[in-house]
mmCIF file with all atom_site columns, C-alpha atoms in Angstrom:
data_model
loop_
_atom_site.group_PDB
_atom_site.id
_atom_site.type_symbol
_atom_site.label_atom_id
_atom_site.label_alt_id
_atom_site.label_comp_id
_atom_site.label_asym_id
_atom_site.label_entity_id
_atom_site.label_seq_id
_atom_site.pdbx_PDB_ins_code
_atom_site.Cartn_x
_atom_site.Cartn_y
_atom_site.Cartn_z
_atom_site.occupancy
_atom_site.B_iso_or_equiv
_atom_site.pdbx_formal_charge
_atom_site.auth_seq_id
_atom_site.auth_comp_id
_atom_site.auth_asym_id
_atom_site.auth_atom_id
_atom_site.pdbx_PDB_model_num
ATOM 1  C CA . MET A 1 1  ? 24.469  30.547  1.399   1.00 0.00 ? 222 MET A CA 1
ATOM 2  C CA . PRO A 1 2  ? 22.549  29.871  -1.586  1.00 0.00 ? 223 PRO A CA 1
ATOM 3  C CA . TYR A 1 3  ? 23.696  27.552  -4.420  1.00 0.00 ? 224 TYR A CA 1
ATOM 4  C CA . LYS A 1 4  ? 23.797  29.573  -7.302  1.00 0.00 ? 225 LYS A CA 1
ATOM 5  C CA . GLY A 1 5  ? 23.974  26.885  -9.409  1.00 0.00 ? 226 GLY A CA 1
ATOM 6  C CA . PHE A 1 6  ? 21.199  25.754  -12.528 1.00 0.00 ? 227 PHE A CA 1
ATOM 7  C CA . THR A 1 7  ? 18.588  28.188  -10.535 1.00 0.00 ? 228 THR A CA 1
ATOM 8  C CA . GLY A 1 8  ? 20.116  30.531  -8.842  1.00 0.00 ? 229 GLY A CA 1
ATOM 9  C CA . ASN A 1 9  ? 17.923  31.054  -6.549  1.00 0.00 ? 230 ASN A CA 1
ATOM 10 C CA . PHE A 1 10 ? 17.431  27.460  -4.815  1.00 0.00 ? 231 PHE A CA 1
ATOM 11 C CA . SER A 1 11 ? 20.156  25.977  -2.218  1.00 0.00 ? 232 SER A CA 1
ATOM 12 C CA . ARG A 1 12 ? 21.650  22.738  -2.314  1.00 0.00 ? 233 ARG A CA 1
ATOM 13 C CA . SER A 1 13 ? 19.120  20.451  -0.279  1.00 0.00 ? 234 SER A CA 1
ATOM 14 C CA . GLU A 1 14 ? 16.243  22.206  -2.248  1.00 0.00 ? 235 GLU A CA 1
ATOM 15 C CA . GLN A 1 15 ? 17.988  21.627  -5.557  1.00 0.00 ? 236 GLN A CA 1
ATOM 16 C CA . ARG A 1 16 ? 18.031  17.674  -4.770  1.00 0.00 ? 237 ARG A CA 1
ATOM 17 C CA . HIS A 1 17 ? 14.439  17.315  -3.443  1.00 0.00 ? 238 HIS A CA 1
ATOM 18 C CA . GLU A 1 18 ? 13.170  19.178  -6.519  1.00 0.00 ? 239 GLU A CA 1
ATOM 19 C CA . LYS A 1 19 ? 14.792  16.043  -8.635  1.00 0.00 ? 240 LYS A CA 1
ATOM 20 C CA . LEU A 1 20 ? 13.558  13.743  -5.898  1.00 0.00 ? 241 LEU A CA 1
ATOM 21 C CA . LYS A 1 21 ? 9.813   15.046  -5.911  1.00 0.00 ? 242 LYS A CA 1
ATOM 22 C CA . PRO A 1 22 ? 8.754   13.039  -8.413  1.00 0.00 ? 243 PRO A CA 1
ATOM 23 C CA . LEU A 1 23 ? 10.261  9.580   -7.286  1.00 0.00 ? 244 LEU A CA 1
ATOM 24 C CA . MET A 1 24 ? 8.846   10.509  -3.311  1.00 0.00 ? 245 MET A CA 1
ATOM 25 C CA . GLU A 1 25 ? 5.855   11.386  -4.798  1.00 0.00 ? 246 GLU A CA 1
ATOM 26 C CA . ALA A 1 26 ? 5.296   7.619   -6.886  1.00 0.00 ? 247 ALA A CA 1
ATOM 27 C CA . ILE A 1 27 ? 6.467   6.047   -3.581  1.00 0.00 ? 248 ILE A CA 1
ATOM 28 C CA . ILE A 1 28 ? 3.643   7.155   -1.229  1.00 0.00 ? 249 ILE A CA 1
ATOM 29 C CA . ASP A 1 29 ? 1.279   6.828   -4.332  1.00 0.00 ? 250 ASP A CA 1
ATOM 30 C CA . SER A 1 30 ? 1.951   3.208   -4.659  1.00 0.00 ? 251 SER A CA 1
ATOM 31 C CA . ILE A 1 31 ? 2.115   2.793   -0.308  1.00 0.00 ? 252 ILE A CA 1
ATOM 32 C CA . THR A 1 32 ? -1.066  4.636   -0.361  1.00 0.00 ? 253 THR A CA 1
ATOM 33 C CA . LYS A 1 33 ? -2.425  2.375   -3.297  1.00 0.00 ? 254 LYS A CA 1
ATOM 34 C CA . GLU A 1 34 ? -1.073  -0.650  -1.501  1.00 0.00 ? 255 GLU A CA 1
ATOM 35 C CA . THR A 1 35 ? -2.376  0.415   1.800   1.00 0.00 ? 256 THR A CA 1
ATOM 36 C CA . ARG A 1 36 ? -5.675  1.237   0.405   1.00 0.00 ? 257 ARG A CA 1
ATOM 37 C CA . THR A 1 37 ? -5.785  -2.376  -1.564  1.00 0.00 ? 258 THR A CA 1
ATOM 38 C CA . ALA A 1 38 ? -5.621  -4.536  1.268   1.00 0.00 ? 259 ALA A CA 1
ATOM 39 C CA . ILE A 1 39 ? -7.882  -2.602  3.665   1.00 0.00 ? 260 ILE A CA 1
ATOM 40 C CA . ASN A 1 40 ? -10.224 -3.232  1.032   1.00 0.00 ? 261 ASN A CA 1
ATOM 41 C CA . HIS A 1 41 ? -9.227  -6.473  1.258   1.00 0.00 ? 262 HIS A CA 1
ATOM 42 C CA . LEU A 1 42 ? -9.297  -7.142  4.775   1.00 0.00 ? 263 LEU A CA 1
ATOM 43 C CA . ASN A 1 43 ? -13.243 -5.444  4.716   1.00 0.00 ? 264 ASN A CA 1
ATOM 44 C CA . GLU A 1 44 ? -14.388 -8.044  1.980   1.00 0.00 ? 265 GLU A CA 1
ATOM 45 C CA . VAL A 1 45 ? -13.035 -10.721 4.468   1.00 0.00 ? 266 VAL A CA 1
ATOM 46 C CA . GLY A 1 46 ? -13.648 -9.503  7.598   1.00 0.00 ? 267 GLY A CA 1
ATOM 47 C CA . THR A 1 47 ? -11.069 -9.507  11.003  1.00 0.00 ? 268 THR A CA 1
ATOM 48 C CA . GLY A 1 48 ? -13.931 -9.533  13.155  1.00 0.00 ? 269 GLY A CA 1
ATOM 49 C CA . GLY A 1 49 ? -11.380 -11.824 15.780  1.00 0.00 ? 270 GLY A CA 1
ATOM 50 C CA . GLY A 1 50 ? -11.744 -14.554 14.137  1.00 0.00 ? 271 GLY A CA 1
ATOM 51 C CA . ASN A 1 51 ? -9.044  -17.476 13.913  1.00 0.00 ? 272 ASN A CA 1
ATOM 52 C CA . PHE A 1 52 ? -7.028  -17.641 10.596  1.00 0.00 ? 273 PHE A CA 1
ATOM 53 C CA . ARG A 1 53 ? -9.076  -20.788 9.294   1.00 0.00 ? 274 ARG A CA 1
ATOM 54 C CA . SER A 1 54 ? -11.942 -19.173 9.279   1.00 0.00 ? 275 SER A CA 1
ATOM 55 C CA . ARG A 1 55 ? -10.720 -15.777 7.495   1.00 0.00 ? 276 ARG A CA 1
ATOM 56 C CA . ALA A 1 56 ? -9.018  -18.361 4.490   1.00 0.00 ? 277 ALA A CA 1
ATOM 57 C CA . CYS A 1 57 ? -12.576 -19.763 4.865   1.00 0.00 ? 278 CYS A CA 1
ATOM 58 C CA . ALA A 1 58 ? -14.416 -16.322 4.324   1.00 0.00 ? 279 ALA A CA 1
ATOM 59 C CA . GLU A 1 59 ? -11.644 -15.411 1.749   1.00 0.00 ? 280 GLU A CA 1
ATOM 60 C CA . LEU A 1 60 ? -11.737 -18.501 -0.163  1.00 0.00 ? 281 LEU A CA 1
ATOM 61 C CA . ALA A 1 61 ? -15.804 -17.870 -0.344  1.00 0.00 ? 282 ALA A CA 1
ATOM 62 C CA . ILE A 1 62 ? -15.136 -14.346 -1.744  1.00 0.00 ? 283 ILE A CA 1
ATOM 63 C CA . ARG A 1 63 ? -13.587 -15.680 -4.584  1.00 0.00 ? 284 ARG A CA 1
ATOM 64 C CA . GLY A 1 64 ? -15.316 -18.183 -5.545  1.00 0.00 ? 285 GLY A CA 1
ATOM 65 C CA . GLY A 1 65 ? -13.471 -21.128 -4.172  1.00 0.00 ? 286 GLY A CA 1
ATOM 66 C CA . ASP A 1 66 ? -14.560 -24.508 -3.719  1.00 0.00 ? 287 ASP A CA 1
ATOM 67 C CA . LYS A 1 67 ? -12.242 -25.521 -0.404  1.00 0.00 ? 288 LYS A CA 1
ATOM 68 C CA . LYS A 1 68 ? -13.815 -23.959 2.379   1.00 0.00 ? 289 LYS A CA 1
ATOM 69 C CA . ALA A 1 69 ? -15.485 -27.015 3.257   1.00 0.00 ? 290 ALA A CA 1
ATOM 70 C CA . GLU A 1 70 ? -11.936 -28.881 2.860   1.00 0.00 ? 291 GLU A CA 1
ATOM 71 C CA . LEU A 1 71 ? -10.488 -25.890 5.619   1.00 0.00 ? 292 LEU A CA 1
ATOM 72 C CA . GLN A 1 72 ? -13.408 -26.402 7.958   1.00 0.00 ? 293 GLN A CA 1
ATOM 73 C CA . GLN A 1 73 ? -12.557 -30.473 8.422   1.00 0.00 ? 294 GLN A CA 1
#
């Protein structure tokens, strides 16, 4: 039996879903944005199977860091 509360045509679970919908959308958008940022970062740095040190050097080079030589020693 549908809950005839505020809207008159939604069940209780549908009402809860409607209340939580903006929050769920914000969480999904945040996760999507973070995932996109992480993927873009990995694409810039390059994951080509290298070891951690070479990836760190690549990251420093992209950021214009001058510690690349220090890490390679």
